[in-house]
mmCIF file of C-alpha atoms and ligand atoms in Angstrom:
data_model
loop_
_atom_site.group_PDB
_atom_site.id
_atom_site.type_symbol
_atom_site.label_atom_id
_atom_site.label_comp_id
_atom_site.label_asym_id
_atom_site.label_seq_id
_atom_site.Cartn_x
_atom_site.Cartn_y
_atom_site.Cartn_z
ATOM 1 C CA UNK A 1 -0.130 -0.196 -0.262
ATOM 2 C CA UNK A 2 1.273 3.342 -0.271
ATOM 3 C CA UNK A 3 2.640 5.407 1.849
ATOM 4 C CA UNK A 4 1.554 8.873 1.775
ATOM 5 C CA UNK A 5 1.100 10.449 5.332
ATOM 6 C CA UNK A 6 4.755 9.108 5.430
ATOM 7 C CA UNK A 7 5.630 12.257 4.955
ATOM 8 C CA UNK A 8 3.199 14.246 6.251
ATOM 9 C CA UNK A 9 4.056 12.855 9.458
ATOM 10 C CA UNK A 10 5.720 15.986 12.006
ATOM 11 C CA UNK A 11 5.970 19.720 11.213
ATOM 12 C CA UNK A 12 9.677 18.692 10.309
ATOM 13 C CA UNK A 13 9.586 16.551 7.314
ATOM 14 C CA UNK A 14 6.861 18.802 6.466
ATOM 15 C CA UNK A 15 8.399 21.942 6.314
ATOM 16 C CA UNK A 16 11.514 20.390 4.409
ATOM 17 C CA UNK A 17 8.912 19.276 1.427
ATOM 18 C CA UNK A 18 6.390 22.441 1.555
ATOM 19 C CA UNK A 19 6.458 23.989 -2.523
ATOM 20 C CA UNK A 20 7.244 27.156 -0.903
ATOM 21 C CA UNK A 21 6.726 30.363 -3.829
ATOM 22 C CA UNK A 22 5.277 31.905 -1.570
ATOM 23 C CA UNK A 23 6.447 35.523 0.426
ATOM 24 C CA UNK A 24 5.890 39.077 1.437
ATOM 25 C CA UNK A 25 7.289 39.734 -1.802
ATOM 26 C CA UNK A 26 4.974 38.532 -3.651
ATOM 27 C CA UNK A 27 2.085 40.116 -2.598
ATOM 28 C CA UNK A 28 0.344 43.375 -3.203
ATOM 29 C CA UNK A 29 -1.122 45.676 -1.070
ATOM 30 C CA UNK A 30 -4.466 47.386 -2.224
ATOM 31 C CA UNK A 31 -5.093 51.474 -0.764
ATOM 32 C CA UNK A 32 -7.314 53.814 -1.374
ATOM 33 C CA UNK A 33 -7.022 57.199 -1.070
ATOM 34 C CA UNK A 34 -9.994 59.892 -0.839
ATOM 35 C CA UNK A 35 -9.361 63.027 -2.451
ATOM 36 C CA UNK A 36 -10.642 65.849 0.753
ATOM 37 C CA UNK A 37 -11.302 63.526 3.034
ATOM 38 C CA UNK A 38 -10.342 64.121 6.225
ATOM 39 C CA UNK A 39 -9.153 61.585 8.719
ATOM 40 C CA UNK A 40 -10.362 57.642 7.217
ATOM 41 C CA UNK A 41 -13.779 55.917 6.369
ATOM 42 C CA UNK A 42 -14.056 52.020 7.348
ATOM 43 C CA UNK A 43 -15.224 49.804 3.963
ATOM 44 C CA UNK A 44 -17.406 47.546 4.365
ATOM 45 C CA UNK A 45 -16.915 44.372 4.545
ATOM 46 C CA UNK A 46 -12.462 44.803 3.886
ATOM 47 C CA UNK A 47 -11.327 44.469 7.652
ATOM 48 C CA UNK A 48 -8.205 46.020 8.189
ATOM 49 C CA UNK A 49 -8.508 48.782 5.195
ATOM 50 C CA UNK A 50 -9.731 52.136 5.347
ATOM 51 C CA UNK A 51 -10.727 55.365 2.661
ATOM 52 C CA UNK A 52 -8.363 57.349 3.496
ATOM 53 C CA UNK A 53 -7.490 61.107 2.860
ATOM 54 C CA UNK A 54 -3.761 61.572 1.540
ATOM 55 C CA UNK A 55 -1.970 62.436 5.187
ATOM 56 C CA UNK A 56 -4.098 58.770 6.663
ATOM 57 C CA UNK A 57 -2.693 57.060 2.980
ATOM 58 C CA UNK A 58 0.759 57.973 3.627
ATOM 59 C CA UNK A 59 1.087 57.388 7.689
ATOM 60 C CA UNK A 60 -0.821 54.054 7.052
ATOM 61 C CA UNK A 61 1.574 53.393 3.952
ATOM 62 C CA UNK A 62 4.462 53.886 6.516
ATOM 63 C CA UNK A 63 3.053 51.102 9.021
ATOM 64 C CA UNK A 64 1.989 48.643 6.139
ATOM 65 C CA UNK A 65 6.038 48.946 4.856
ATOM 66 C CA UNK A 66 7.601 47.885 8.973
ATOM 67 C CA UNK A 67 5.593 44.987 8.625
ATOM 68 C CA UNK A 68 8.045 44.603 4.933
ATOM 69 C CA UNK A 69 5.293 45.304 2.337
ATOM 70 C CA UNK A 70 6.395 46.500 -0.741
ATOM 71 C CA UNK A 71 4.187 46.708 -3.159
ATOM 72 C CA UNK A 72 1.011 49.280 -3.696
ATOM 73 C CA UNK A 73 -2.060 49.118 -5.615
ATOM 74 C CA UNK A 74 -3.430 52.399 -5.248
ATOM 75 C CA UNK A 75 -7.384 53.081 -5.950
ATOM 76 C CA UNK A 76 -7.407 57.291 -6.445
ATOM 77 C CA UNK A 77 -11.153 58.786 -6.355
ATOM 78 C CA UNK A 78 -11.347 62.886 -7.020
ATOM 79 C CA UNK A 79 -13.285 64.854 -5.115
ATOM 80 C CA UNK A 80 -15.539 66.051 -8.450
ATOM 81 C CA UNK A 81 -16.629 63.549 -11.271
ATOM 82 C CA UNK A 82 -15.246 64.389 -14.445
ATOM 83 C CA UNK A 83 -12.635 62.332 -16.298
ATOM 84 C CA UNK A 84 -9.872 64.354 -15.168
ATOM 85 C CA UNK A 85 -6.067 62.616 -13.875
ATOM 86 C CA UNK A 86 -5.180 65.634 -12.045
ATOM 87 C CA UNK A 87 -6.244 64.832 -8.942
ATOM 88 C CA UNK A 88 -5.120 61.379 -9.255
ATOM 89 C CA UNK A 89 -1.606 62.382 -10.180
ATOM 90 C CA UNK A 90 -0.873 64.716 -7.532
ATOM 91 C CA UNK A 91 -2.000 61.832 -5.245
ATOM 92 C CA UNK A 92 0.632 59.333 -6.920
ATOM 93 C CA UNK A 93 3.121 62.514 -6.866
ATOM 94 C CA UNK A 94 2.665 63.282 -2.696
ATOM 95 C CA UNK A 95 3.350 59.135 -2.734
ATOM 96 C CA UNK A 96 7.072 58.937 -3.708
ATOM 97 C CA UNK A 97 7.537 62.016 -3.141
ATOM 98 C CA UNK A 98 7.264 61.270 0.239
ATOM 99 C CA UNK A 99 8.414 57.798 0.271
ATOM 100 C CA UNK A 100 11.138 56.537 -3.190
ATOM 101 C CA UNK A 101 11.829 54.003 -4.025
ATOM 102 C CA UNK A 102 10.944 52.089 -0.794
ATOM 103 C CA UNK A 103 8.323 51.443 -2.699
ATOM 104 C CA UNK A 104 6.452 50.300 -5.708
ATOM 105 C CA UNK A 105 3.852 51.574 -6.478
ATOM 106 C CA UNK A 106 0.795 49.735 -9.351
ATOM 107 C CA UNK A 107 -1.532 53.009 -10.221
ATOM 108 C CA UNK A 108 -5.315 51.236 -11.370
ATOM 109 C CA UNK A 109 -6.171 52.998 -14.122
ATOM 110 C CA UNK A 110 -9.640 53.327 -14.767
ATOM 111 C CA UNK A 111 -12.033 55.626 -15.715
ATOM 112 C CA UNK A 112 -14.980 54.521 -12.921
ATOM 113 C CA UNK A 113 -14.345 56.068 -10.128
ATOM 114 C CA UNK A 114 -14.257 59.524 -12.131
ATOM 115 C CA UNK A 115 -16.750 58.733 -14.390
ATOM 116 C CA UNK A 116 -20.019 60.779 -13.891
ATOM 117 C CA UNK A 117 -22.266 57.333 -14.385
ATOM 118 C CA UNK A 118 -19.166 54.934 -12.609
ATOM 119 C CA UNK A 119 -18.749 53.267 -16.082
ATOM 120 C CA UNK A 120 -14.638 52.074 -16.917
ATOM 121 C CA UNK A 121 -15.430 53.642 -20.102
ATOM 122 C CA UNK A 122 -17.217 56.766 -22.328
ATOM 123 C CA UNK A 123 -19.997 56.412 -23.918
ATOM 124 C CA UNK A 124 -21.105 57.856 -27.542
ATOM 125 C CA UNK A 125 -22.968 61.491 -26.431
ATOM 126 C CA UNK A 126 -25.235 61.471 -29.401
ATOM 127 C CA UNK A 127 -28.986 60.180 -29.194
ATOM 128 C CA UNK A 128 -28.440 57.620 -31.189
ATOM 129 C CA UNK A 129 -25.423 55.362 -30.044
ATOM 130 C CA UNK A 130 -26.783 55.581 -26.627
ATOM 131 C CA UNK A 131 -25.034 52.657 -24.355
ATOM 132 C CA UNK A 132 -22.558 51.846 -26.558
ATOM 133 C CA UNK A 133 -19.256 52.502 -26.364
ATOM 134 C CA UNK A 134 -17.110 55.188 -27.585
ATOM 135 C CA UNK A 135 -13.878 53.176 -27.840
ATOM 136 C CA UNK A 136 -11.236 55.651 -29.275
ATOM 137 C CA UNK A 137 -12.891 58.430 -26.208
ATOM 138 C CA UNK A 138 -11.935 56.610 -23.846
ATOM 139 C CA UNK A 139 -8.674 55.211 -24.845
ATOM 140 C CA UNK A 140 -7.766 58.658 -25.194
ATOM 141 C CA UNK A 141 -8.869 58.768 -21.748
ATOM 142 C CA UNK A 142 -7.336 56.200 -20.360
ATOM 143 C CA UNK A 143 -3.796 56.442 -22.268
ATOM 144 C CA UNK A 144 -3.932 60.444 -20.596
ATOM 145 C CA UNK A 145 -4.264 58.995 -16.983
ATOM 146 C CA UNK A 146 -1.520 56.509 -17.156
ATOM 147 C CA UNK A 147 1.083 59.048 -18.456
ATOM 148 C CA UNK A 148 -0.261 62.057 -15.872
ATOM 149 C CA UNK A 149 0.448 58.648 -13.841
ATOM 150 C CA UNK A 150 3.492 57.377 -14.830
ATOM 151 C CA UNK A 151 4.901 61.433 -15.121
ATOM 152 C CA UNK A 152 4.292 61.576 -11.706
ATOM 153 C CA UNK A 153 6.102 58.474 -11.088
ATOM 154 C CA UNK A 154 4.413 55.794 -10.439
ATOM 155 C CA UNK A 155 6.236 52.174 -10.731
ATOM 156 C CA UNK A 156 3.751 50.786 -12.481
ATOM 157 C CA UNK A 157 -0.289 51.400 -14.862
ATOM 158 C CA UNK A 158 -2.458 48.740 -13.967
ATOM 159 C CA UNK A 159 -5.283 49.006 -16.537
ATOM 160 C CA UNK A 160 -8.287 47.519 -15.092
ATOM 161 C CA UNK A 161 -10.899 48.577 -17.923
ATOM 162 C CA UNK A 162 -11.167 45.710 -19.698
ATOM 163 C CA UNK A 163 -11.235 48.602 -22.934
ATOM 164 C CA UNK A 164 -9.466 45.983 -25.949
ATOM 165 C CA UNK A 165 -6.575 48.180 -27.407
ATOM 166 C CA UNK A 166 -5.811 49.980 -23.625
ATOM 167 C CA UNK A 167 -2.479 48.540 -23.196
ATOM 168 C CA UNK A 168 -0.999 48.916 -26.672
ATOM 169 C CA UNK A 169 -2.380 52.585 -26.891
ATOM 170 C CA UNK A 170 -0.519 53.086 -22.784
ATOM 171 C CA UNK A 171 2.248 50.941 -23.882
ATOM 172 C CA UNK A 172 2.179 53.629 -26.771
ATOM 173 C CA UNK A 173 2.186 57.011 -25.107
ATOM 174 C CA UNK A 174 4.303 55.947 -22.523
ATOM 175 C CA UNK A 175 7.230 55.126 -24.738
ATOM 176 C CA UNK A 176 7.159 57.742 -26.787
ATOM 177 C CA UNK A 177 6.973 60.547 -23.370
ATOM 178 C CA UNK A 178 10.199 57.965 -22.441
ATOM 179 C CA UNK A 179 8.687 56.046 -19.617
ATOM 180 C CA UNK A 180 9.551 52.898 -21.270
ATOM 181 C CA UNK A 181 10.371 50.401 -18.217
ATOM 182 C CA UNK A 182 7.206 51.580 -17.224
ATOM 183 C CA UNK A 183 5.979 48.289 -16.735
ATOM 184 C CA UNK A 184 2.393 47.218 -17.726
ATOM 185 C CA UNK A 185 0.393 45.086 -15.665
ATOM 186 C CA UNK A 186 -2.495 44.391 -17.566
ATOM 187 C CA UNK A 187 -6.228 43.323 -15.893
ATOM 188 C CA UNK A 188 -6.106 41.247 -19.109
ATOM 189 C CA UNK A 189 -9.105 38.485 -17.254
ATOM 190 C CA UNK A 190 -11.017 40.165 -15.712
ATOM 191 C CA UNK A 191 -14.897 38.790 -15.232
ATOM 192 C CA UNK A 192 -18.564 40.242 -14.913
ATOM 193 C CA UNK A 193 -18.911 38.810 -10.568
ATOM 194 C CA UNK A 194 -21.019 39.998 -7.897
ATOM 195 C CA UNK A 195 -17.260 39.776 -5.907
ATOM 196 C CA UNK A 196 -16.581 43.093 -6.356
ATOM 197 C CA UNK A 197 -19.183 44.674 -4.262
ATOM 198 C CA UNK A 198 -17.516 45.952 -1.050
ATOM 199 C CA UNK A 199 -14.785 47.911 -3.394
ATOM 200 C CA UNK A 200 -17.462 49.991 -5.367
ATOM 201 C CA UNK A 201 -18.780 51.399 -2.239
ATOM 202 C CA UNK A 202 -15.076 52.695 -1.691
ATOM 203 C CA UNK A 203 -14.182 53.681 -4.836
ATOM 204 C CA UNK A 204 -17.326 55.248 -5.051
ATOM 205 C CA UNK A 205 -17.573 53.332 -8.712
ATOM 206 C CA UNK A 206 -21.596 51.633 -8.663
ATOM 207 C CA UNK A 207 -22.419 51.919 -12.611
ATOM 208 C CA UNK A 208 -25.681 54.614 -12.500
ATOM 209 C CA UNK A 209 -27.780 52.597 -15.282
ATOM 210 C CA UNK A 210 -26.481 48.715 -16.295
ATOM 211 C CA UNK A 211 -23.964 46.296 -15.622
ATOM 212 C CA UNK A 212 -20.143 46.634 -17.217
ATOM 213 C CA UNK A 213 -20.941 42.931 -18.990
ATOM 214 C CA UNK A 214 -20.539 44.288 -21.994
ATOM 215 C CA UNK A 215 -16.523 44.421 -21.097
ATOM 216 C CA UNK A 216 -16.238 42.484 -18.856
ATOM 217 C CA UNK A 217 -15.838 38.514 -19.741
ATOM 218 C CA UNK A 218 -18.827 36.051 -19.222
ATOM 219 C CA UNK A 219 -17.751 33.058 -16.346
ATOM 220 C CA UNK A 220 -19.097 31.391 -18.182
ATOM 221 C CA UNK A 221 -17.335 31.327 -21.452
ATOM 222 C CA UNK A 222 -13.012 29.819 -20.756
ATOM 223 C CA UNK A 223 -12.817 31.168 -24.886
ATOM 224 C CA UNK A 224 -12.478 34.334 -23.741
ATOM 225 C CA UNK A 225 -11.537 34.211 -21.332
ATOM 226 C CA UNK A 226 -7.554 33.232 -22.480
ATOM 227 C CA UNK A 227 -8.588 34.266 -25.326
ATOM 228 C CA UNK A 228 -8.530 38.638 -23.605
ATOM 229 C CA UNK A 229 -5.343 37.250 -21.548
ATOM 230 C CA UNK A 230 -4.021 36.651 -25.198
ATOM 231 C CA UNK A 231 -5.577 39.922 -26.490
ATOM 232 C CA UNK A 232 -3.484 42.026 -23.504
ATOM 233 C CA UNK A 233 0.204 39.645 -24.347
ATOM 234 C CA UNK A 234 -0.130 40.533 -27.638
ATOM 235 C CA UNK A 235 -0.793 44.944 -27.449
ATOM 236 C CA UNK A 236 2.425 44.187 -24.775
ATOM 237 C CA UNK A 237 1.897 43.201 -21.932
ATOM 238 C CA UNK A 238 3.995 42.670 -19.189
ATOM 239 C CA UNK A 239 2.531 40.891 -15.960
ATOM 240 C CA UNK A 240 -0.975 39.589 -16.658
ATOM 241 C CA UNK A 241 -4.027 39.421 -14.212
ATOM 242 C CA UNK A 242 -6.423 37.094 -13.134
ATOM 243 C CA UNK A 243 -9.447 38.405 -11.519
ATOM 244 C CA UNK A 244 -11.692 37.236 -9.209
ATOM 245 C CA UNK A 245 -8.265 35.268 -8.137
ATOM 246 C CA UNK A 246 -10.275 32.483 -6.377
ATOM 247 C CA UNK A 247 -13.065 31.783 -8.649
ATOM 248 C CA UNK A 248 -10.663 31.987 -11.611
ATOM 249 C CA UNK A 249 -8.418 29.788 -10.566
ATOM 250 C CA UNK A 250 -8.631 26.933 -12.779
ATOM 251 C CA UNK A 251 -7.769 28.915 -15.459
ATOM 252 C CA UNK A 252 -3.943 30.297 -14.549
ATOM 253 C CA UNK A 253 -2.153 27.442 -15.303
ATOM 254 C CA UNK A 254 -3.990 27.269 -19.375
ATOM 255 C CA UNK A 255 -2.958 31.532 -19.628
ATOM 256 C CA UNK A 256 0.485 30.961 -18.229
ATOM 257 C CA UNK A 257 1.467 27.909 -21.155
ATOM 258 C CA UNK A 258 -0.611 30.271 -23.777
ATOM 259 C CA UNK A 259 1.741 33.443 -22.988
ATOM 260 C CA UNK A 260 5.074 33.287 -21.350
ATOM 261 C CA UNK A 261 3.760 35.874 -19.405
ATOM 262 C CA UNK A 262 4.136 36.492 -14.816
ATOM 263 C CA UNK A 263 0.571 35.834 -14.408
ATOM 264 C CA UNK A 264 -0.981 36.740 -11.498
ATOM 265 C CA UNK A 265 -4.435 37.129 -9.226
ATOM 266 C CA UNK A 266 -6.449 39.777 -7.695
ATOM 267 C CA UNK A 267 -7.815 38.101 -4.403
ATOM 268 C CA UNK A 268 -10.829 40.310 -5.181
ATOM 269 C CA UNK A 269 -12.950 42.801 -2.393
ATOM 270 C CA UNK A 270 -16.313 40.426 -1.566
ATOM 271 C CA UNK A 271 -13.550 36.516 -1.638
ATOM 272 C CA UNK A 272 -11.459 38.725 1.270
ATOM 273 C CA UNK A 273 -14.919 40.027 2.495
ATOM 274 C CA UNK A 274 -16.095 36.782 2.534
ATOM 275 C CA UNK A 275 -13.729 35.204 5.259
ATOM 276 C CA UNK A 276 -14.335 38.340 7.552
ATOM 277 C CA UNK A 277 -17.635 36.986 7.069
ATOM 278 C CA UNK A 278 -16.754 33.142 8.482
ATOM 279 C CA UNK A 279 -14.738 34.268 10.773
ATOM 280 C CA UNK A 280 -17.431 37.034 12.547
ATOM 281 C CA UNK A 281 -20.542 33.909 12.066
ATOM 282 C CA UNK A 282 -16.940 32.137 14.449
ATOM 283 C CA UNK A 283 -17.052 29.445 10.784
ATOM 284 C CA UNK A 284 -13.368 29.695 10.665
ATOM 285 C CA UNK A 285 -10.523 31.135 12.404
ATOM 286 C CA UNK A 286 -10.080 33.941 9.768
ATOM 287 C CA UNK A 287 -5.515 34.231 9.911
ATOM 288 C CA UNK A 288 -5.507 30.724 8.731
ATOM 289 C CA UNK A 289 -7.920 30.722 5.812
ATOM 290 C CA UNK A 290 -6.814 34.054 4.563
ATOM 291 C CA UNK A 291 -3.222 32.115 4.474
ATOM 292 C CA UNK A 292 -4.818 29.158 2.988
ATOM 293 C CA UNK A 293 -5.585 31.478 0.354
ATOM 294 C CA UNK A 294 -1.875 32.862 -0.042
ATOM 295 C CA UNK A 295 -1.151 29.112 -0.140
ATOM 296 C CA UNK A 296 -3.361 28.268 -2.571
ATOM 297 C CA UNK A 297 -2.496 30.574 -5.107
ATOM 298 C CA UNK A 298 1.127 29.788 -4.921
ATOM 299 C CA UNK A 299 0.470 26.136 -5.964
ATOM 300 C CA UNK A 300 -1.935 27.526 -8.941
ATOM 301 C CA UNK A 301 1.249 28.590 -9.957
ATOM 302 C CA UNK A 302 0.388 33.353 -9.282
ATOM 303 C CA UNK A 303 3.978 34.758 -9.393
ATOM 304 C CA UNK A 304 1.659 38.077 -7.612
ATOM 305 C CA UNK A 305 -1.136 37.924 -5.513
ATOM 306 C CA UNK A 306 -2.824 41.426 -4.514
ATOM 307 C CA UNK A 307 -4.683 41.286 -1.375
ATOM 308 C CA UNK A 308 -6.462 43.243 1.075
ATOM 309 C CA UNK A 309 -4.512 41.255 3.821
ATOM 310 C CA UNK A 310 -0.838 41.900 2.522
ATOM 311 C CA UNK A 311 -0.489 43.969 5.242
ATOM 312 C CA UNK A 312 -0.765 40.968 7.537
ATOM 313 C CA UNK A 313 0.787 38.890 6.451
ATOM 314 C CA UNK A 314 4.704 39.174 8.105
ATOM 315 C CA UNK A 315 2.223 39.052 11.181
ATOM 316 C CA UNK A 316 1.090 34.997 10.034
ATOM 317 C CA UNK A 317 4.645 34.382 9.644
ATOM 318 C CA UNK A 318 5.490 34.817 6.271
ATOM 319 C CA UNK A 319 8.970 35.707 5.251
ATOM 320 C CA UNK A 320 10.571 38.215 3.522
ATOM 321 C CA UNK A 321 12.151 37.155 0.330
HETATM 322 C C1 PBG B 401 -11.977 49.195 -11.612
HETATM 323 C C2 PBG B 401 -11.504 48.193 -10.746
HETATM 324 C C3 PBG B 401 -12.402 47.374 -10.293
HETATM 325 C C4 PBG B 401 -12.131 45.918 -9.295
HETATM 326 C C5 PBG B 401 -10.440 46.742 -9.341
HETATM 327 N N1 PBG B 401 -10.596 47.773 -9.998
HETATM 328 C C6 PBG B 401 -14.184 47.118 -10.090
HETATM 329 C C7 PBG B 401 -15.368 46.986 -11.188
HETATM 330 O O1 PBG B 401 -14.329 46.929 -12.813
HETATM 331 O O2 PBG B 401 -15.808 47.195 -11.458
HETATM 332 C C8 PBG B 401 -12.328 45.279 -8.274
HETATM 333 C C9 PBG B 401 -11.751 45.146 -7.393
HETATM 334 C C10 PBG B 401 -12.211 44.377 -5.779
HETATM 335 O O3 PBG B 401 -13.673 43.819 -6.151
HETATM 336 O O4 PBG B 401 -11.429 44.405 -4.908
HETATM 337 N N2 PBG B 401 -12.544 49.466 -12.693
#
């Protein structure tokens, strides 16, 4: 009889044989900075994460750096709605001026926090084409945002809108403006999902009409999921991403095989909140459950993990590298 339990019999042998690719350096901490907010406000479902004004945000980053977090994903929310990258760029500048290369700052690049209707794109204005995406205008706006963030000191651009052509358009404008070394982390396989709920409250980006199904992927469609990452790779993405991470884990390996690029996952707000709520009901241990999910991502081959719990990793016993 096979005796597989022999290799699990005690902690020493378990540690010896653990296939451990997980460390804090692989985790990215999202951070929400709201223009004009005084202090901070809790985000429902995302315990340990707040919406913050810039001062509170800088303090939070300082304490995260002490916990060995080096990678951040910035979500900036302007005070006034309207397509304009200035407020986000100012926040990027403030963070980079303060911390320089002590951190690596990815900037989520999308229109949904600033557009009046909460959509990730611009729709045609004329009555006849209502509800039809104006791709050209959307790509121009996204490129403007990306350039403004790069000029302000962003270390990486992370477009999350799902418009066809945006990675190519952003690469083009970055290269033309001496930002050849700034990588694009594309939200490349992003599904239309029910698991973004807590985020939309935090980023003030709930669509005022309709949903995002015109541009985000239908969860039933594997071909579209693979094709979307392939599209981003061919447009010049440097890193690919799968989102929501937990419910798309089956696609990680095929996307890696297909594109030969680094592929990571986003453990999205609803997934993280589900762990919070399980623990609140006494149905699981939050820290252990969180660690388990990261280990699963790592086992599946994720090269990076965006998670609302990155700042807990040191206390959970992860090593820095
Ligand atoms: C914006 C964006 C979203 C998320 C990341 N960037 C929301 C959405 O597409 O509706 C979701 C992140 C999360 O739920 O944690 N385009």
